[in-house]
């Protein structure tokens, strides 16, 4: 992964899921890439995450979520991702 990041120094990376986001945060902490290059916050696109994805995409209301979903965590992740994308569009 480090070789690919070095080969693509100006690219953006979209880690899917919290574990992959952790890896990218470690790389940011090590100085391998900038925090601005990591568009984290997207849920992993697995079938087991269907409810979280539906909420993330605002297709399922908060009050309809099961107790397995933490909407506050998803709201923070979505808000952070949208803020990063907005900042990118302002500098483009």
PDB file with one MODEL, atoms N, CA, C and O in Angstrom:
MODEL        1
ATOM      1  N   UNK A   1       0.822  -1.193   0.000  1.00  0.00           N
ATOM      2  CA  UNK A   1       0.000   0.000   0.000  1.00  0.00           C
ATOM      3  C   UNK A   1       0.867   1.258   0.000  1.00  0.00           C
ATOM      4  O   UNK A   1       0.548   2.229  -0.685  1.00  0.00           O
ATOM      5  N   UNK A   2       1.952   1.247   0.757  1.00  0.00           N
ATOM      6  CA  UNK A   2       2.831   2.418   0.789  1.00  0.00           C
ATOM      7  C   UNK A   2       3.415   2.727  -0.585  1.00  0.00           C
ATOM      8  O   UNK A   2       3.546   3.894  -0.955  1.00  0.00           O
ATOM      9  N   UNK A   3       3.764   1.694  -1.337  1.00  0.00           N
ATOM     10  CA  UNK A   3       4.289   1.912  -2.692  1.00  0.00           C
ATOM     11  C   UNK A   3       3.240   2.584  -3.568  1.00  0.00           C
ATOM     12  O   UNK A   3       3.562   3.489  -4.339  1.00  0.00           O
ATOM     13  N   UNK A   4       2.000   2.151  -3.456  1.00  0.00           N
ATOM     14  CA  UNK A   4       0.922   2.746  -4.249  1.00  0.00           C
ATOM     15  C   UNK A   4       0.673   4.189  -3.833  1.00  0.00           C
ATOM     16  O   UNK A   4       0.456   5.051  -4.685  1.00  0.00           O
ATOM     17  N   UNK A   5       0.701   4.456  -2.540  1.00  0.00           N
ATOM     18  CA  UNK A   5       0.499   5.824  -2.057  1.00  0.00           C
ATOM     19  C   UNK A   5       1.615   6.728  -2.565  1.00  0.00           C
ATOM     20  O   UNK A   5       1.361   7.854  -2.994  1.00  0.00           O
ATOM     21  N   UNK A   6       2.826   6.246  -2.519  1.00  0.00           N
ATOM     22  CA  UNK A   6       3.961   7.049  -3.006  1.00  0.00           C
ATOM     23  C   UNK A   6       3.878   7.275  -4.514  1.00  0.00           C
ATOM     24  O   UNK A   6       4.299   8.321  -5.009  1.00  0.00           O
ATOM     25  N   UNK A   7       3.338   6.303  -5.243  1.00  0.00           N
ATOM     26  CA  UNK A   7       3.197   6.438  -6.689  1.00  0.00           C
ATOM     27  C   UNK A   7       2.063   7.397  -7.065  1.00  0.00           C
ATOM     28  O   UNK A   7       2.023   7.906  -8.185  1.00  0.00           O
ATOM     29  N   UNK A   8       1.147   7.638  -6.130  1.00  0.00           N
ATOM     30  CA  UNK A   8      -0.011   8.495  -6.376  1.00  0.00           C
ATOM     31  C   UNK A   8      -0.070   9.590  -5.306  1.00  0.00           C
ATOM     32  O   UNK A   8      -1.024   9.630  -4.529  1.00  0.00           O
ATOM     33  N   UNK A   9       0.917  10.466  -5.251  1.00  0.00           N
ATOM     34  CA  UNK A   9       1.026  11.392  -4.122  1.00  0.00           C
ATOM     35  C   UNK A   9      -0.105  12.410  -3.984  1.00  0.00           C
ATOM     36  O   UNK A   9      -0.330  12.927  -2.889  1.00  0.00           O
ATOM     37  N   UNK A  10      -0.808  12.703  -5.049  1.00  0.00           N
ATOM     38  CA  UNK A  10      -1.868  13.710  -4.988  1.00  0.00           C
ATOM     39  C   UNK A  10      -3.274  13.111  -5.016  1.00  0.00           C
ATOM     40  O   UNK A  10      -4.258  13.843  -5.118  1.00  0.00           O
ATOM     41  N   UNK A  11      -3.369  11.809  -4.928  1.00  0.00           N
ATOM     42  CA  UNK A  11      -4.675  11.152  -5.006  1.00  0.00           C
ATOM     43  C   UNK A  11      -5.429  11.209  -3.684  1.00  0.00           C
ATOM     44  O   UNK A  11      -4.858  11.465  -2.624  1.00  0.00           O
ATOM     45  N   UNK A  12      -6.725  10.963  -3.788  1.00  0.00           N
ATOM     46  CA  UNK A  12      -7.601  10.826  -2.626  1.00  0.00           C
ATOM     47  C   UNK A  12      -7.863   9.341  -2.406  1.00  0.00           C
ATOM     48  O   UNK A  12      -7.882   8.554  -3.352  1.00  0.00           O
ATOM     49  N   UNK A  13      -8.064   8.973  -1.155  1.00  0.00           N
ATOM     50  CA  UNK A  13      -8.314   7.586  -0.811  1.00  0.00           C
ATOM     51  C   UNK A  13      -9.621   7.496  -0.040  1.00  0.00           C
ATOM     52  O   UNK A  13      -9.880   8.303   0.853  1.00  0.00           O
ATOM     53  N   UNK A  14     -10.435   6.520  -0.384  1.00  0.00           N
ATOM     54  CA  UNK A  14     -11.747   6.339   0.224  1.00  0.00           C
ATOM     55  C   UNK A  14     -11.799   4.971   0.893  1.00  0.00           C
ATOM     56  O   UNK A  14     -12.254   4.000   0.288  1.00  0.00           O
ATOM     57  N   UNK A  15     -11.334   4.888   2.143  1.00  0.00           N
ATOM     58  CA  UNK A  15     -11.384   3.603   2.847  1.00  0.00           C
ATOM     59  C   UNK A  15     -12.826   3.240   3.185  1.00  0.00           C
ATOM     60  O   UNK A  15     -13.584   4.077   3.674  1.00  0.00           O
ATOM     61  N   UNK A  16     -13.191   2.019   2.928  1.00  0.00           N
ATOM     62  CA  UNK A  16     -14.552   1.558   3.172  1.00  0.00           C
ATOM     63  C   UNK A  16     -14.603   0.733   4.444  1.00  0.00           C
ATOM     64  O   UNK A  16     -14.160  -0.415   4.473  1.00  0.00           O
ATOM     65  N   UNK A  17     -15.141   1.321   5.479  1.00  0.00           N
ATOM     66  CA  UNK A  17     -15.279   0.638   6.753  1.00  0.00           C
ATOM     67  C   UNK A  17     -14.283   1.123   7.783  1.00  0.00           C
ATOM     68  O   UNK A  17     -13.247   1.694   7.440  1.00  0.00           O
ATOM     69  N   UNK A  18     -14.602   0.894   9.050  1.00  0.00           N
ATOM     70  CA  UNK A  18     -13.768   1.422  10.134  1.00  0.00           C
ATOM     71  C   UNK A  18     -12.376   0.791  10.222  1.00  0.00           C
ATOM     72  O   UNK A  18     -11.427   1.478  10.597  1.00  0.00           O
ATOM     73  N   UNK A  19     -12.229  -0.460   9.898  1.00  0.00           N
ATOM     74  CA  UNK A  19     -10.907  -1.104  10.011  1.00  0.00           C
ATOM     75  C   UNK A  19      -9.945  -0.551   8.968  1.00  0.00           C
ATOM     76  O   UNK A  19      -8.778  -0.293   9.261  1.00  0.00           O
ATOM     77  N   UNK A  20     -10.442  -0.374   7.758  1.00  0.00           N
ATOM     78  CA  UNK A  20      -9.589   0.188   6.700  1.00  0.00           C
ATOM     79  C   UNK A  20      -9.275   1.644   7.031  1.00  0.00           C
ATOM     80  O   UNK A  20      -8.165   2.110   6.774  1.00  0.00           O
ATOM     81  N   UNK A  21     -10.225   2.356   7.589  1.00  0.00           N
ATOM     82  CA  UNK A  21      -9.980   3.739   8.024  1.00  0.00           C
ATOM     83  C   UNK A  21      -8.883   3.794   9.078  1.00  0.00           C
ATOM     84  O   UNK A  21      -8.067   4.716   9.078  1.00  0.00           O
ATOM     85  N   UNK A  22      -8.859   2.814   9.974  1.00  0.00           N
ATOM     86  CA  UNK A  22      -7.800   2.755  10.993  1.00  0.00           C
ATOM     87  C   UNK A  22      -6.423   2.622  10.349  1.00  0.00           C
ATOM     88  O   UNK A  22      -5.461   3.247  10.796  1.00  0.00           O
ATOM     89  N   UNK A  23      -6.330   1.808   9.297  1.00  0.00           N
ATOM     90  CA  UNK A  23      -5.052   1.635   8.593  1.00  0.00           C
ATOM     91  C   UNK A  23      -4.624   2.962   7.980  1.00  0.00           C
ATOM     92  O   UNK A  23      -3.461   3.353   8.082  1.00  0.00           O
ATOM     93  N   UNK A  24      -5.561   3.651   7.345  1.00  0.00           N
ATOM     94  CA  UNK A  24      -5.215   4.926   6.727  1.00  0.00           C
ATOM     95  C   UNK A  24      -4.863   5.982   7.775  1.00  0.00           C
ATOM     96  O   UNK A  24      -3.999   6.825   7.532  1.00  0.00           O
ATOM     97  N   UNK A  25      -5.509   5.949   8.920  1.00  0.00           N
ATOM     98  CA  UNK A  25      -5.155   6.889   9.989  1.00  0.00           C
ATOM     99  C   UNK A  25      -3.743   6.622  10.491  1.00  0.00           C
ATOM    100  O   UNK A  25      -3.003   7.557  10.799  1.00  0.00           O
ATOM    101  N   UNK A  26      -3.370   5.358  10.572  1.00  0.00           N
ATOM    102  CA  UNK A  26      -2.001   5.011  10.946  1.00  0.00           C
ATOM    103  C   UNK A  26      -1.016   5.571   9.926  1.00  0.00           C
ATOM    104  O   UNK A  26       0.033   6.096  10.301  1.00  0.00           O
ATOM    105  N   UNK A  27      -1.344   5.463   8.643  1.00  0.00           N
ATOM    106  CA  UNK A  27      -0.473   5.995   7.596  1.00  0.00           C
ATOM    107  C   UNK A  27      -0.383   7.520   7.667  1.00  0.00           C
ATOM    108  O   UNK A  27       0.677   8.097   7.424  1.00  0.00           O
ATOM    109  N   UNK A  28      -1.498   8.165   8.000  1.00  0.00           N
ATOM    110  CA  UNK A  28      -1.476   9.624   8.196  1.00  0.00           C
ATOM    111  C   UNK A  28      -0.566   9.961   9.374  1.00  0.00           C
ATOM    112  O   UNK A  28       0.264  10.866   9.282  1.00  0.00           O
ATOM    113  N   UNK A  29      -0.720   9.237  10.475  1.00  0.00           N
ATOM    114  CA  UNK A  29       0.099   9.481  11.669  1.00  0.00           C
ATOM    115  C   UNK A  29       1.588   9.278  11.393  1.00  0.00           C
ATOM    116  O   UNK A  29       2.435   9.927  12.007  1.00  0.00           O
ATOM    117  N   UNK A  30       1.898   8.374  10.465  1.00  0.00           N
ATOM    118  CA  UNK A  30       3.294   8.110  10.105  1.00  0.00           C
ATOM    119  C   UNK A  30       3.823   9.088   9.061  1.00  0.00           C
ATOM    120  O   UNK A  30       5.006   9.057   8.719  1.00  0.00           O
ATOM    121  N   UNK A  31       2.939   9.963   8.551  1.00  0.00           N
ATOM    122  CA  UNK A  31       3.356  10.953   7.567  1.00  0.00           C
ATOM    123  C   UNK A  31       3.385  10.451   6.138  1.00  0.00           C
ATOM    124  O   UNK A  31       3.931  11.119   5.260  1.00  0.00           O
ATOM    125  N   UNK A  32       2.807   9.281   5.886  1.00  0.00           N
ATOM    126  CA  UNK A  32       2.803   8.715   4.535  1.00  0.00           C
ATOM    127  C   UNK A  32       1.848   9.454   3.609  1.00  0.00           C
ATOM    128  O   UNK A  32       2.030   9.443   2.392  1.00  0.00           O
ATOM    129  N   UNK A  33       0.838  10.090   4.173  1.00  0.00           N
ATOM    130  CA  UNK A  33      -0.103  10.889   3.394  1.00  0.00           C
ATOM    131  C   UNK A  33      -0.788  11.879   4.309  1.00  0.00           C
ATOM    132  O   UNK A  33      -0.701  11.782   5.533  1.00  0.00           O
ATOM    133  N   UNK A  34      -1.460  12.818   3.706  1.00  0.00           N
ATOM    134  CA  UNK A  34      -2.132  13.875   4.451  1.00  0.00           C
ATOM    135  C   UNK A  34      -3.539  13.441   4.860  1.00  0.00           C
ATOM    136  O   UNK A  34      -4.192  12.678   4.148  1.00  0.00           O
ATOM    137  N   UNK A  35      -3.996  13.928   5.999  1.00  0.00           N
ATOM    138  CA  UNK A  35      -5.365  13.648   6.451  1.00  0.00           C
ATOM    139  C   UNK A  35      -6.380  14.112   5.415  1.00  0.00           C
ATOM    140  O   UNK A  35      -7.450  13.518   5.285  1.00  0.00           O
ATOM    141  N   UNK A  36      -6.049  15.170   4.677  1.00  0.00           N
ATOM    142  CA  UNK A  36      -6.955  15.695   3.650  1.00  0.00           C
ATOM    143  C   UNK A  36      -7.140  14.731   2.483  1.00  0.00           C
ATOM    144  O   UNK A  36      -8.112  14.841   1.736  1.00  0.00           O
ATOM    145  N   UNK A  37      -6.220  13.794   2.323  1.00  0.00           N
ATOM    146  CA  UNK A  37      -6.311  12.820   1.242  1.00  0.00           C
ATOM    147  C   UNK A  37      -7.212  11.637   1.590  1.00  0.00           C
ATOM    148  O   UNK A  37      -7.556  10.845   0.712  1.00  0.00           O
ATOM    149  N   UNK A  38      -7.592  11.509   2.845  1.00  0.00           N
ATOM    150  CA  UNK A  38      -8.354  10.340   3.297  1.00  0.00           C
ATOM    151  C   UNK A  38      -9.808  10.751   3.520  1.00  0.00           C
ATOM    152  O   UNK A  38     -10.124  11.490   4.451  1.00  0.00           O
ATOM    153  N   UNK A  39     -10.667  10.265   2.661  1.00  0.00           N
ATOM    154  CA  UNK A  39     -12.101  10.561   2.753  1.00  0.00           C
ATOM    155  C   UNK A  39     -12.780   9.407   3.491  1.00  0.00           C
ATOM    156  O   UNK A  39     -13.499   8.605   2.894  1.00  0.00           O
ATOM    157  N   UNK A  40     -12.539   9.342   4.784  1.00  0.00           N
ATOM    158  CA  UNK A  40     -13.079   8.240   5.568  1.00  0.00           C
ATOM    159  C   UNK A  40     -14.477   8.570   6.075  1.00  0.00           C
ATOM    160  O   UNK A  40     -14.923   9.717   6.031  1.00  0.00           O
ATOM    161  N   UNK A  41     -15.144   7.547   6.550  1.00  0.00           N
ATOM    162  CA  UNK A  41     -16.491   7.713   7.073  1.00  0.00           C
ATOM    163  C   UNK A  41     -17.526   6.852   6.381  1.00  0.00           C
ATOM    164  O   UNK A  41     -18.633   6.681   6.893  1.00  0.00           O
ATOM    165  N   UNK A  42     -17.183   6.307   5.221  1.00  0.00           N
ATOM    166  CA  UNK A  42     -18.128   5.459   4.499  1.00  0.00           C
ATOM    167  C   UNK A  42     -18.234   4.096   5.183  1.00  0.00           C
ATOM    168  O   UNK A  42     -17.220   3.523   5.584  1.00  0.00           O
ATOM    169  N   UNK A  43     -19.452   3.577   5.318  1.00  0.00           N
ATOM    170  CA  UNK A  43     -19.587   2.223   5.865  1.00  0.00           C
ATOM    171  C   UNK A  43     -19.082   1.184   4.863  1.00  0.00           C
ATOM    172  O   UNK A  43     -19.071   1.421   3.655  1.00  0.00           O
ATOM    173  N   UNK A  44     -18.675   0.054   5.377  1.00  0.00           N
ATOM    174  CA  UNK A  44     -18.244  -1.042   4.513  1.00  0.00           C
ATOM    175  C   UNK A  44     -19.451  -1.539   3.714  1.00  0.00           C
ATOM    176  O   UNK A  44     -20.527  -1.723   4.282  1.00  0.00           O
ATOM    177  N   UNK A  45     -19.289  -1.757   2.406  1.00  0.00           N
ATOM    178  CA  UNK A  45     -20.430  -2.120   1.560  1.00  0.00           C
ATOM    179  C   UNK A  45     -20.801  -3.605   1.585  1.00  0.00           C
ATOM    180  O   UNK A  45     -21.021  -4.206   0.534  1.00  0.00           O
ATOM    181  N   UNK A  46     -20.869  -4.183   2.753  1.00  0.00           N
ATOM    182  CA  UNK A  46     -21.256  -5.592   2.836  1.00  0.00           C
ATOM    183  C   UNK A  46     -22.759  -5.702   3.098  1.00  0.00           C
ATOM    184  O   UNK A  46     -23.389  -4.757   3.573  1.00  0.00           O
ATOM    185  N   UNK A  47     -23.308  -6.843   2.788  1.00  0.00           N
ATOM    186  CA  UNK A  47     -24.722  -7.084   3.042  1.00  0.00           C
ATOM    187  C   UNK A  47     -25.085  -6.956   4.506  1.00  0.00           C
ATOM    188  O   UNK A  47     -26.202  -6.564   4.842  1.00  0.00           O
ATOM    189  N   UNK A  48     -24.148  -7.284   5.376  1.00  0.00           N
ATOM    190  CA  UNK A  48     -24.387  -7.185   6.816  1.00  0.00           C
ATOM    191  C   UNK A  48     -24.525  -5.734   7.265  1.00  0.00           C
ATOM    192  O   UNK A  48     -25.008  -5.469   8.366  1.00  0.00           O
ATOM    193  N   UNK A  49     -24.111  -4.807   6.432  1.00  0.00           N
ATOM    194  CA  UNK A  49     -24.169  -3.390   6.765  1.00  0.00           C
ATOM    195  C   UNK A  49     -25.329  -2.674   6.080  1.00  0.00           C
ATOM    196  O   UNK A  49     -25.360  -1.443   6.061  1.00  0.00           O
ATOM    197  N   UNK A  50     -26.263  -3.398   5.528  1.00  0.00           N
ATOM    198  CA  UNK A  50     -27.332  -2.790   4.731  1.00  0.00           C
ATOM    199  C   UNK A  50     -28.086  -1.700   5.495  1.00  0.00           C
ATOM    200  O   UNK A  50     -28.392  -0.648   4.933  1.00  0.00           O
ATOM    201  N   UNK A  51     -28.379  -1.943   6.748  1.00  0.00           N
ATOM    202  CA  UNK A  51     -29.131  -0.961   7.530  1.00  0.00           C
ATOM    203  C   UNK A  51     -28.292   0.303   7.779  1.00  0.00           C
ATOM    204  O   UNK A  51     -28.808   1.417   7.688  1.00  0.00           O
ATOM    205  N   UNK A  52     -27.025   0.133   8.086  1.00  0.00           N
ATOM    206  CA  UNK A  52     -26.143   1.283   8.307  1.00  0.00           C
ATOM    207  C   UNK A  52     -25.980   2.096   7.031  1.00  0.00           C
ATOM    208  O   UNK A  52     -25.983   3.326   7.060  1.00  0.00           O
ATOM    209  N   UNK A  53     -25.838   1.394   5.913  1.00  0.00           N
ATOM    210  CA  UNK A  53     -25.696   2.068   4.622  1.00  0.00           C
ATOM    211  C   UNK A  53     -26.964   2.847   4.295  1.00  0.00           C
ATOM    212  O   UNK A  53     -26.892   3.992   3.848  1.00  0.00           O
ATOM    213  N   UNK A  54     -28.111   2.240   4.512  1.00  0.00           N
ATOM    214  CA  UNK A  54     -29.381   2.926   4.238  1.00  0.00           C
ATOM    215  C   UNK A  54     -29.506   4.185   5.086  1.00  0.00           C
ATOM    216  O   UNK A  54     -29.984   5.211   4.602  1.00  0.00           O
ATOM    217  N   UNK A  55     -29.085   4.119   6.337  1.00  0.00           N
ATOM    218  CA  UNK A  55     -29.143   5.303   7.194  1.00  0.00           C
ATOM    219  C   UNK A  55     -28.111   6.334   6.733  1.00  0.00           C
ATOM    220  O   UNK A  55     -28.417   7.524   6.665  1.00  0.00           O
ATOM    221  N   UNK A  56     -26.902   5.892   6.420  1.00  0.00           N
ATOM    222  CA  UNK A  56     -25.848   6.789   5.943  1.00  0.00           C
ATOM    223  C   UNK A  56     -26.321   7.562   4.714  1.00  0.00           C
ATOM    224  O   UNK A  56     -26.051   8.755   4.581  1.00  0.00           O
ATOM    225  N   UNK A  57     -27.023   6.877   3.825  1.00  0.00           N
ATOM    226  CA  UNK A  57     -27.524   7.494   2.591  1.00  0.00           C
ATOM    227  C   UNK A  57     -28.849   8.235   2.789  1.00  0.00           C
ATOM    228  O   UNK A  57     -29.438   8.745   1.836  1.00  0.00           O
ATOM    229  N   UNK A  58     -29.299   8.283   4.030  1.00  0.00           N
ATOM    230  CA  UNK A  58     -30.548   8.953   4.413  1.00  0.00           C
ATOM    231  C   UNK A  58     -31.768   8.330   3.727  1.00  0.00           C
ATOM    232  O   UNK A  58     -32.729   9.023   3.392  1.00  0.00           O
ATOM    233  N   UNK A  59     -31.711   7.029   3.530  1.00  0.00           N
ATOM    234  CA  UNK A  59     -32.837   6.283   2.971  1.00  0.00           C
ATOM    235  C   UNK A  59     -33.667   5.606   4.054  1.00  0.00           C
ATOM    236  O   UNK A  59     -34.766   5.116   3.793  1.00  0.00           O
ATOM    237  N   UNK A  60     -33.136   5.584   5.262  1.00  0.00           N
ATOM    238  CA  UNK A  60     -33.847   4.983   6.387  1.00  0.00           C
ATOM    239  C   UNK A  60     -33.835   5.977   7.540  1.00  0.00           C
ATOM    240  O   UNK A  60     -32.772   6.475   7.907  1.00  0.00           O
ATOM    241  N   UNK A  61     -34.991   6.274   8.115  1.00  0.00           N
ATOM    242  CA  UNK A  61     -35.034   7.257   9.199  1.00  0.00           C
ATOM    243  C   UNK A  61     -34.456   6.692  10.501  1.00  0.00           C
ATOM    244  O   UNK A  61     -34.473   5.486  10.744  1.00  0.00           O
ATOM    245  N   UNK A  62     -33.953   7.595  11.313  1.00  0.00           N
ATOM    246  CA  UNK A  62     -33.352   7.240  12.600  1.00  0.00           C
ATOM    247  C   UNK A  62     -34.298   6.393  13.446  1.00  0.00           C
ATOM    248  O   UNK A  62     -33.882   5.400  14.042  1.00  0.00           O
ATOM    249  N   UNK A  63     -35.562   6.784  13.497  1.00  0.00           N
ATOM    250  CA  UNK A  63     -36.520   6.085  14.364  1.00  0.00           C
ATOM    251  C   UNK A  63     -36.830   4.659  13.891  1.00  0.00           C
ATOM    252  O   UNK A  63     -37.411   3.878  14.645  1.00  0.00           O
ATOM    253  N   UNK A  64     -36.455   4.312  12.667  1.00  0.00           N
ATOM    254  CA  UNK A  64     -36.695   2.968  12.150  1.00  0.00           C
ATOM    255  C   UNK A  64     -35.490   2.043  12.317  1.00  0.00           C
ATOM    256  O   UNK A  64     -35.549   0.879  11.920  1.00  0.00           O
ATOM    257  N   UNK A  65     -34.405   2.544  12.896  1.00  0.00           N
ATOM    258  CA  UNK A  65     -33.198   1.736  13.043  1.00  0.00           C
ATOM    259  C   UNK A  65     -33.338   0.714  14.163  1.00  0.00           C
ATOM    260  O   UNK A  65     -34.021   0.946  15.160  1.00  0.00           O
ATOM    261  N   UNK A  66     -32.682  -0.409  13.974  1.00  0.00           N
ATOM    262  CA  UNK A  66     -32.641  -1.419  15.037  1.00  0.00           C
ATOM    263  C   UNK A  66     -31.650  -0.974  16.103  1.00  0.00           C
ATOM    264  O   UNK A  66     -30.911  -0.009  15.912  1.00  0.00           O
ATOM    265  N   UNK A  67     -31.641  -1.674  17.212  1.00  0.00           N
ATOM    266  CA  UNK A  67     -30.719  -1.319  18.297  1.00  0.00           C
ATOM    267  C   UNK A  67     -29.274  -1.717  17.986  1.00  0.00           C
ATOM    268  O   UNK A  67     -28.379  -1.439  18.784  1.00  0.00           O
ATOM    269  N   UNK A  68     -29.031  -2.359  16.850  1.00  0.00           N
ATOM    270  CA  UNK A  68     -27.675  -2.736  16.447  1.00  0.00           C
ATOM    271  C   UNK A  68     -26.933  -1.586  15.766  1.00  0.00           C
ATOM    272  O   UNK A  68     -25.729  -1.672  15.524  1.00  0.00           O
ATOM    273  N   UNK A  69     -27.659  -0.516  15.461  1.00  0.00           N
ATOM    274  CA  UNK A  69     -27.078   0.604  14.726  1.00  0.00           C
ATOM    275  C   UNK A  69     -26.926   1.799  15.657  1.00  0.00           C
ATOM    276  O   UNK A  69     -27.856   2.165  16.375  1.00  0.00           O
ATOM    277  N   UNK A  70     -25.744   2.398  15.634  1.00  0.00           N
ATOM    278  CA  UNK A  70     -25.502   3.606  16.414  1.00  0.00           C
ATOM    279  C   UNK A  70     -25.583   4.802  15.464  1.00  0.00           C
ATOM    280  O   UNK A  70     -24.606   5.113  14.782  1.00  0.00           O
ATOM    281  N   UNK A  71     -26.721   5.467  15.411  1.00  0.00           N
ATOM    282  CA  UNK A  71     -26.879   6.556  14.449  1.00  0.00           C
ATOM    283  C   UNK A  71     -25.956   7.746  14.710  1.00  0.00           C
ATOM    284  O   UNK A  71     -25.580   8.445  13.769  1.00  0.00           O
ATOM    285  N   UNK A  72     -25.586   7.987  15.961  1.00  0.00           N
ATOM    286  CA  UNK A  72     -24.697   9.107  16.261  1.00  0.00           C
ATOM    287  C   UNK A  72     -23.327   8.913  15.616  1.00  0.00           C
ATOM    288  O   UNK A  72     -22.739   9.862  15.097  1.00  0.00           O
ATOM    289  N   UNK A  73     -22.826   7.689  15.648  1.00  0.00           N
ATOM    290  CA  UNK A  73     -21.544   7.387  15.012  1.00  0.00           C
ATOM    291  C   UNK A  73     -21.631   7.605  13.512  1.00  0.00           C
ATOM    292  O   UNK A  73     -20.722   8.177  12.910  1.00  0.00           O
ATOM    293  N   UNK A  74     -22.713   7.155  12.911  1.00  0.00           N
ATOM    294  CA  UNK A  74     -22.896   7.313  11.468  1.00  0.00           C
ATOM    295  C   UNK A  74     -23.056   8.785  11.111  1.00  0.00           C
ATOM    296  O   UNK A  74     -22.507   9.240  10.108  1.00  0.00           O
ATOM    297  N   UNK A  75     -23.799   9.532  11.917  1.00  0.00           N
ATOM    298  CA  UNK A  75     -23.976  10.964  11.664  1.00  0.00           C
ATOM    299  C   UNK A  75     -22.636  11.701  11.705  1.00  0.00           C
ATOM    300  O   UNK A  75     -22.368  12.553  10.857  1.00  0.00           O
ATOM    301  N   UNK A  76     -21.798  11.374  12.688  1.00  0.00           N
ATOM    302  CA  UNK A  76     -20.475  12.017  12.789  1.00  0.00           C
ATOM    303  C   UNK A  76     -19.618  11.671  11.569  1.00  0.00           C
ATOM    304  O   UNK A  76     -18.962  12.541  10.996  1.00  0.00           O
ATOM    305  N   UNK A  77     -19.631  10.404  11.183  1.00  0.00           N
ATOM    306  CA  UNK A  77     -18.830   9.969  10.035  1.00  0.00           C
ATOM    307  C   UNK A  77     -19.304  10.660   8.756  1.00  0.00           C
ATOM    308  O   UNK A  77     -18.486  11.155   7.981  1.00  0.00           O
ATOM    309  N   UNK A  78     -20.603  10.696   8.535  1.00  0.00           N
ATOM    310  CA  UNK A  78     -21.154  11.343   7.342  1.00  0.00           C
ATOM    311  C   UNK A  78     -20.832  12.839   7.355  1.00  0.00           C
ATOM    312  O   UNK A  78     -20.446  13.399   6.329  1.00  0.00           O
ATOM    313  N   UNK A  79     -20.990  13.486   8.513  1.00  0.00           N
ATOM    314  CA  UNK A  79     -20.695  14.910   8.613  1.00  0.00           C
ATOM    315  C   UNK A  79     -19.236  15.220   8.313  1.00  0.00           C
ATOM    316  O   UNK A  79     -18.929  16.182   7.608  1.00  0.00           O
ATOM    317  N   UNK A  80     -18.344  14.404   8.849  1.00  0.00           N
ATOM    318  CA  UNK A  80     -16.923  14.602   8.581  1.00  0.00           C
ATOM    319  C   UNK A  80     -16.573  14.410   7.118  1.00  0.00           C
ATOM    320  O   UNK A  80     -15.788  15.170   6.551  1.00  0.00           O
ATOM    321  N   UNK A  81     -17.157  13.396   6.513  1.00  0.00           N
ATOM    322  CA  UNK A  81     -16.908  13.131   5.096  1.00  0.00           C
ATOM    323  C   UNK A  81     -17.445  14.275   4.237  1.00  0.00           C
ATOM    324  O   UNK A  81     -16.762  14.738   3.324  1.00  0.00           O
ATOM    325  N   UNK A  82     -18.649  14.725   4.522  1.00  0.00           N
ATOM    326  CA  UNK A  82     -19.231  15.830   3.749  1.00  0.00           C
ATOM    327  C   UNK A  82     -18.414  17.110   3.904  1.00  0.00           C
ATOM    328  O   UNK A  82     -18.265  17.871   2.948  1.00  0.00           O
ATOM    329  N   UNK A  83     -17.888  17.351   5.098  1.00  0.00           N
ATOM    330  CA  UNK A  83     -17.060  18.537   5.319  1.00  0.00           C
ATOM    331  C   UNK A  83     -15.776  18.466   4.489  1.00  0.00           C
ATOM    332  O   UNK A  83     -15.352  19.468   3.914  1.00  0.00           O
ATOM    333  N   UNK A  84     -15.164  17.291   4.428  1.00  0.00           N
ATOM    334  CA  UNK A  84     -13.956  17.136   3.633  1.00  0.00           C
ATOM    335  C   UNK A  84     -14.238  17.343   2.157  1.00  0.00           C
ATOM    336  O   UNK A  84     -13.478  18.023   1.468  1.00  0.00           O
ATOM    337  N   UNK A  85     -15.322  16.766   1.669  1.00  0.00           N
ATOM    338  CA  UNK A  85     -15.675  16.908   0.250  1.00  0.00           C
ATOM    339  C   UNK A  85     -15.980  18.370  -0.062  1.00  0.00           C
ATOM    340  O   UNK A  85     -15.585  18.880  -1.111  1.00  0.00           O
ATOM    341  N   UNK A  86     -16.670  19.033   0.833  1.00  0.00           N
ATOM    342  CA  UNK A  86     -16.986  20.449   0.646  1.00  0.00           C
ATOM    343  C   UNK A  86     -15.704  21.281   0.576  1.00  0.00           C
ATOM    344  O   UNK A  86     -15.575  22.158  -0.278  1.00  0.00           O
ATOM    345  N   UNK A  87     -14.763  21.006   1.473  1.00  0.00           N
ATOM    346  CA  UNK A  87     -13.493  21.730   1.478  1.00  0.00           C
ATOM    347  C   UNK A  87     -12.717  21.487   0.186  1.00  0.00           C
ATOM    348  O   UNK A  87     -12.070  22.396  -0.334  1.00  0.00           O
ATOM    349  N   UNK A  88     -12.781  20.267  -0.327  1.00  0.00           N
ATOM    350  CA  UNK A  88     -12.104  19.958  -1.584  1.00  0.00           C
ATOM    351  C   UNK A  88     -12.708  20.742  -2.738  1.00  0.00           C
ATOM    352  O   UNK A  88     -11.987  21.243  -3.600  1.00  0.00           O
ATOM    353  N   UNK A  89     -14.031  20.847  -2.754  1.00  0.00           N
ATOM    354  CA  UNK A  89     -14.692  21.551  -3.856  1.00  0.00           C
ATOM    355  C   UNK A  89     -14.407  23.046  -3.796  1.00  0.00           C
ATOM    356  O   UNK A  89     -14.435  23.719  -4.827  1.00  0.00           O
ATOM    357  N   UNK A  90     -14.134  23.576  -2.609  1.00  0.00           N
ATOM    358  CA  UNK A  90     -13.818  24.995  -2.460  1.00  0.00           C
ATOM    359  C   UNK A  90     -12.416  25.306  -2.977  1.00  0.00           C
ATOM    360  O   UNK A  90     -12.153  26.415  -3.440  1.00  0.00           O
ATOM    361  N   UNK A  91     -11.513  24.318  -2.896  1.00  0.00           N
ATOM    362  CA  UNK A  91     -10.138  24.542  -3.353  1.00  0.00           C
ATOM    363  C   UNK A  91      -9.944  24.175  -4.808  1.00  0.00           C
ATOM    364  O   UNK A  91      -8.895  24.454  -5.388  1.00  0.00           O
ATOM    365  N   UNK A  92     -10.948  23.552  -5.401  1.00  0.00           N
ATOM    366  CA  UNK A  92     -10.816  23.116  -6.815  1.00  0.00           C
ATOM    367  C   UNK A  92     -11.026  24.255  -7.778  1.00  0.00           C
ATOM    368  O   UNK A  92     -10.950  24.059  -8.991  1.00  0.00           O
TER     369      UNK A  92
ENDMDL
END
